[in-house]
mmCIF file of C-alpha atoms in Angstrom:
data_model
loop_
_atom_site.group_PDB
_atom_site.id
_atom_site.type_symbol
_atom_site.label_atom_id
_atom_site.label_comp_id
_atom_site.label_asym_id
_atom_site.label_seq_id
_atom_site.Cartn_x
_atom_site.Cartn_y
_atom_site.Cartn_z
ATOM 1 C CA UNK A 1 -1.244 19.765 12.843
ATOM 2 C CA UNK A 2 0.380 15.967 12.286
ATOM 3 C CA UNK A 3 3.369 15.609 14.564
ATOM 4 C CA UNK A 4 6.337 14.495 12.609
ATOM 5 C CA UNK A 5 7.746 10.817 13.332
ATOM 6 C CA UNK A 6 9.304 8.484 11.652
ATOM 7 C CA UNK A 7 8.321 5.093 10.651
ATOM 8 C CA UNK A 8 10.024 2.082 9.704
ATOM 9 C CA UNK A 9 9.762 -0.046 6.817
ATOM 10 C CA UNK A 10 11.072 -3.640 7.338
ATOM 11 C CA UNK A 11 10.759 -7.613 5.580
ATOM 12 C CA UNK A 12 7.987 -9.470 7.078
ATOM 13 C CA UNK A 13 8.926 -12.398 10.444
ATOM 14 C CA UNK A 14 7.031 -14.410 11.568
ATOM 15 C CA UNK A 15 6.840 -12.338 14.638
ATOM 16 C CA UNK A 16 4.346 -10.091 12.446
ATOM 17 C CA UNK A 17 1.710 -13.330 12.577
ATOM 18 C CA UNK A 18 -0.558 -11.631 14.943
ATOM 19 C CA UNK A 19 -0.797 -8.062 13.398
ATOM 20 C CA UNK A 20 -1.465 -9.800 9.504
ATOM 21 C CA UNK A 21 -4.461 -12.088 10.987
ATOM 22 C CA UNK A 22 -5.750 -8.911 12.621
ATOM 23 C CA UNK A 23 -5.528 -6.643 9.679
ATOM 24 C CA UNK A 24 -6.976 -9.927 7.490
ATOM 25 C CA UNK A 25 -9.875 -10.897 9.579
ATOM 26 C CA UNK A 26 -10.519 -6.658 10.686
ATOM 27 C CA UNK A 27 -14.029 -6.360 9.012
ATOM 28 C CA UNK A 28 -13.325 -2.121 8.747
ATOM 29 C CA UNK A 29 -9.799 -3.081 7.097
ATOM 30 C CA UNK A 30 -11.112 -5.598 4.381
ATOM 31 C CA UNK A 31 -14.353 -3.793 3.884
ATOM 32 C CA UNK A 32 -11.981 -1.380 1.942
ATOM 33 C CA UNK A 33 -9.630 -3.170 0.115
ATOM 34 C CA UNK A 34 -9.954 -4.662 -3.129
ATOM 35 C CA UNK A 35 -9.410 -7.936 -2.137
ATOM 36 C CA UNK A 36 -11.828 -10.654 -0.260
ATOM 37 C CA UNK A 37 -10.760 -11.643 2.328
ATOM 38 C CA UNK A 38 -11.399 -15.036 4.153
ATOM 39 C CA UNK A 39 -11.222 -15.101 7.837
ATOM 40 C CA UNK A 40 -8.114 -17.125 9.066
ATOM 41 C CA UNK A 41 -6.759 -18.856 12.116
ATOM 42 C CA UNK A 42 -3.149 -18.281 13.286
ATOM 43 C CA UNK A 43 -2.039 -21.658 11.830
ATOM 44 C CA UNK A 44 -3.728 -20.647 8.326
ATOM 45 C CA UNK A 45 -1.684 -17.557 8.990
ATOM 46 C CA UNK A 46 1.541 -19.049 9.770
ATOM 47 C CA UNK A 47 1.278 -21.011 6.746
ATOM 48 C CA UNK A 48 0.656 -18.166 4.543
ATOM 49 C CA UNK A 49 3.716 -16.805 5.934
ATOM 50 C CA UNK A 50 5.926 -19.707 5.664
ATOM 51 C CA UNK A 51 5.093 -19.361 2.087
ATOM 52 C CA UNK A 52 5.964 -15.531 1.104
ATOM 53 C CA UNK A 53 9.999 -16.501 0.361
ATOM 54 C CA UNK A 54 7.745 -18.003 -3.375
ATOM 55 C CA UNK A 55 5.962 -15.523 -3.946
ATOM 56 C CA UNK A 56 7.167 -14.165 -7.472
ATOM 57 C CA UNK A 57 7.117 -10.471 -8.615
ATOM 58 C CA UNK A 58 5.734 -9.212 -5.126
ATOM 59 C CA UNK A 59 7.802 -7.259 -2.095
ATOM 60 C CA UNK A 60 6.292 -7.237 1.271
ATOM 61 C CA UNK A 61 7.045 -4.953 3.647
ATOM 62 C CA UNK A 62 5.894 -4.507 7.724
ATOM 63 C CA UNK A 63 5.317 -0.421 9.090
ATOM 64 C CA UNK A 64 6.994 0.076 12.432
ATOM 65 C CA UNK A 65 5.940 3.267 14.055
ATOM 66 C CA UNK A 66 6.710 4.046 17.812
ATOM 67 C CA UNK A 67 7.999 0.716 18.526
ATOM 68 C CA UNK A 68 4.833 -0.918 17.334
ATOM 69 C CA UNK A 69 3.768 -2.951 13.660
ATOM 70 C CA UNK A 70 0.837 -0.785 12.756
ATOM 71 C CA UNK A 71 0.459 -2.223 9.034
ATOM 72 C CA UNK A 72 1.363 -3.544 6.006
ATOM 73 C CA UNK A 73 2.726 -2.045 2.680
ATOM 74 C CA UNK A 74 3.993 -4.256 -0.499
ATOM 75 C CA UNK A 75 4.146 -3.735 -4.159
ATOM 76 C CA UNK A 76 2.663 -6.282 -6.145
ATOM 77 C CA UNK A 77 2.713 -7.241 -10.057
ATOM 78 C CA UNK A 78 5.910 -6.366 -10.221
ATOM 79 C CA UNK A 79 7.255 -6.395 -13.818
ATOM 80 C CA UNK A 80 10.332 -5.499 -14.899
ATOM 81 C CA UNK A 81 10.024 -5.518 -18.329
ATOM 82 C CA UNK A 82 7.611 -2.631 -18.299
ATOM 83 C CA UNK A 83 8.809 -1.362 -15.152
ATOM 84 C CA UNK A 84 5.625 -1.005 -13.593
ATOM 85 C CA UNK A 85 4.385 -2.310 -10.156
ATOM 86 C CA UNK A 86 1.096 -1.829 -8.099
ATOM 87 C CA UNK A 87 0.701 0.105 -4.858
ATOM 88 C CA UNK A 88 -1.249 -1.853 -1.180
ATOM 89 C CA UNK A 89 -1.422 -0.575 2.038
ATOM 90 C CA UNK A 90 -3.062 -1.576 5.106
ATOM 91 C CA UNK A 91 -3.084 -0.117 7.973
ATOM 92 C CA UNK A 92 -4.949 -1.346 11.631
ATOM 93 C CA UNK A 93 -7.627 1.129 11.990
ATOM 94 C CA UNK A 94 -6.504 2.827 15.271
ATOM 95 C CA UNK A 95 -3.200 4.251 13.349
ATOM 96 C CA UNK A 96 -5.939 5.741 10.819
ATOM 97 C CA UNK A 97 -5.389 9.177 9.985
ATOM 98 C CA UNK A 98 -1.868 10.119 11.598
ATOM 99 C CA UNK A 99 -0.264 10.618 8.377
ATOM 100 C CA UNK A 100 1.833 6.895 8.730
ATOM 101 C CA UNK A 101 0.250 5.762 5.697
ATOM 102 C CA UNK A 102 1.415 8.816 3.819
ATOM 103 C CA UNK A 103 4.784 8.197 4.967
ATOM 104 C CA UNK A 104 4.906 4.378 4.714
ATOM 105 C CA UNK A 105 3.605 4.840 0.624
ATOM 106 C CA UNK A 106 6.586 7.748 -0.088
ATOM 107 C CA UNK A 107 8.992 5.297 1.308
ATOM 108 C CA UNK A 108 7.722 2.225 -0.636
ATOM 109 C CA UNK A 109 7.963 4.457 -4.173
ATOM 110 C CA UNK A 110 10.790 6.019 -3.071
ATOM 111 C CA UNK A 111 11.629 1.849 -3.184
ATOM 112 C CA UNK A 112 10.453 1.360 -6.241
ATOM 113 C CA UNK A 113 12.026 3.874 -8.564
ATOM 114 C CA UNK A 114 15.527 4.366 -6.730
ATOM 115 C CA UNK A 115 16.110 0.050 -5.449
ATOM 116 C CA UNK A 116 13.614 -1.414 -7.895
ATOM 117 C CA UNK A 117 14.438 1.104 -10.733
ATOM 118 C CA UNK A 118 10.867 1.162 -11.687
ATOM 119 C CA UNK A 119 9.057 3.434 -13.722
ATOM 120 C CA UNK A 120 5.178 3.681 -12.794
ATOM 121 C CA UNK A 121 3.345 2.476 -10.014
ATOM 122 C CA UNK A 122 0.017 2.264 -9.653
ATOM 123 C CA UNK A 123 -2.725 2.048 -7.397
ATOM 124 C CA UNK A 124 -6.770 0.761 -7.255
ATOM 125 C CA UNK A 125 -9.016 2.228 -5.046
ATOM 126 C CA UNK A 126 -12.565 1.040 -4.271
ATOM 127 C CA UNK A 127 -14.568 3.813 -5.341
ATOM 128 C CA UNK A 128 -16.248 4.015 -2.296
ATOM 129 C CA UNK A 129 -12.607 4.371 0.325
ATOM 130 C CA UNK A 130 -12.507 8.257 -0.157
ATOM 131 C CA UNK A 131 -10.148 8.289 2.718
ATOM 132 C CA UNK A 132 -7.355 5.954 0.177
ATOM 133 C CA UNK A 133 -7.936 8.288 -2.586
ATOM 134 C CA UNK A 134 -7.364 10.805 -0.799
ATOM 135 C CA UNK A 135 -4.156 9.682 0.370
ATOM 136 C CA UNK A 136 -2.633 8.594 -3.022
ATOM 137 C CA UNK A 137 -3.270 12.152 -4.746
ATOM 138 C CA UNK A 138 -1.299 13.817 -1.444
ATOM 139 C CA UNK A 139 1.427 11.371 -2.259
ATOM 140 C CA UNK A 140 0.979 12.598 -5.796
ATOM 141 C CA UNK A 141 -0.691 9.502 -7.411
ATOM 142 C CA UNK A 142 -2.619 10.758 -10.561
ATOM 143 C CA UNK A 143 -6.282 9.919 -10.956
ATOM 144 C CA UNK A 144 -5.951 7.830 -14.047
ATOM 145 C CA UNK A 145 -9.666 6.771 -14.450
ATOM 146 C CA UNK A 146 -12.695 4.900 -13.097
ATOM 147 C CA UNK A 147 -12.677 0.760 -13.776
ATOM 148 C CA UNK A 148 -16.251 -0.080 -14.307
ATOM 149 C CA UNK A 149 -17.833 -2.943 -11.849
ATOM 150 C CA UNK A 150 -14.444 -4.942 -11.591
ATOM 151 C CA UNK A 151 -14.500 -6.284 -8.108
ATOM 152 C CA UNK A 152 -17.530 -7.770 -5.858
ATOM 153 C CA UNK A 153 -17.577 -6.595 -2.441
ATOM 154 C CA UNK A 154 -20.425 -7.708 0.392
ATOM 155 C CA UNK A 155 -21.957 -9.325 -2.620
ATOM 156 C CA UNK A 156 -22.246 -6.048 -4.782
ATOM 157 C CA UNK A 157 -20.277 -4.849 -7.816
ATOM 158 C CA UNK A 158 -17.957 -1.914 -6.819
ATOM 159 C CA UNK A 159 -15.677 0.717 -9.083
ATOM 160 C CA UNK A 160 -12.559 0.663 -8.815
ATOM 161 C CA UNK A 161 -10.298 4.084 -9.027
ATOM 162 C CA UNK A 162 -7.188 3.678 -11.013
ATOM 163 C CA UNK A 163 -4.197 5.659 -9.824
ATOM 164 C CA UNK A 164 -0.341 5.809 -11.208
ATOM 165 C CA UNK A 165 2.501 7.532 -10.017
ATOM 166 C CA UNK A 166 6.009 8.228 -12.952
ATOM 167 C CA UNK A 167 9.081 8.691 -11.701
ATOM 168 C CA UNK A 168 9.174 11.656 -14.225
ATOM 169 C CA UNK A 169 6.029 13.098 -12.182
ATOM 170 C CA UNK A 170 8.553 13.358 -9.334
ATOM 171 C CA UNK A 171 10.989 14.946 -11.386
ATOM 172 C CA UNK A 172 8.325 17.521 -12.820
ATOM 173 C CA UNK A 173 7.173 18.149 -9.055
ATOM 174 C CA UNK A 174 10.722 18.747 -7.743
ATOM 175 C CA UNK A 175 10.898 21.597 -10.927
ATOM 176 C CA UNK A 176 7.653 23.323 -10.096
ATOM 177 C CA UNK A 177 8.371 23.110 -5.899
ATOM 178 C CA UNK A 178 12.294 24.756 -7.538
ATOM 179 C CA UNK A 179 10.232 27.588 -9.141
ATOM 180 C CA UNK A 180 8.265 28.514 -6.540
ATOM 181 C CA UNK A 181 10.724 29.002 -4.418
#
């Protein structure tokens, strides 16, 4: 059984430099995510960082569990017309599996539809990270579908699983959890 804690969601300092390189240049980390990523020194790092405050239609945030940064969660593609946003996580591999993620992704859609008044987020999976699609349908994220060869990883075409959370979904599971009780 997971012990229940509490985790921290809080805006990126430069403080953070050290845990970002490590979860960018972590070979078990970027092996699955979508995106490639390039190994990069502390000064590539801290330039990346001194950059975020441009970044357009993107929110960044650190986790904090037990006194320690143990990851990263942001919404990207943020658009407000359509209300709709994207879902990352990263997490350094020795917080793996002690339900932080879990927590870290409620809080960050909690985010999203109550701050961001947002309307769908969603999610994509490499089809091969079982463990992330496993975590996105506990936090209630519908399967949506299976994007054909989109992304090149190691030098190989890979799925990608599309997920997407509604606000209404939320809604409809607070109903059912109301009549079951």
């Amino acid at each position: 059984m997971k012990k229940n804690f509490d985790i921290n969601l809080r805006p990126i300092c430069f403080e953070d430099a050290e845990v970002l390189m490590a979860l960018n240049n972590n070979s078990e980390v970027s092996n699955m995510v979508v995106g490639n990523a390039n190994i990069v020194t502390m000064e590539q790092q801290l330039h990346w960082m001194s950059n975020l405050q441009n970044e357009k239609n993107i929110k960044r945030w650190m986790i904090d569990y037990e006194n320690k940064v143990v990851g990263t969660v942001f919404l990207s593609s943020i658009d407000n017309l359509n209300c709709t946003c994207n879902a990352n996580i990263k997490l350094l591999p020795e917080f793996h599996g002690k339900g932080i993620a879990k927590t870290a992704l409620i809080k960050v859609c909690n985010i999203a539809f109550n701050e961001l008044q947002l309307f769908c987020i969603t999610a994509n999976v490499l089809s091969f990270n079982i463990s992330s699609q496993m975590l996105f349908k506990k936090v209630g994220f519908h399967e949506d579908g299976i994007l054909r060869s989109r992304v090149i990883k190691n030098g190989e075409r890979c799925d990608l699983v599309t997920f997407s959370l509604l606000k209404t979904d939320l809604l409809e599971d607070e109903i059912s959890n109301e009549r079951n009780r």
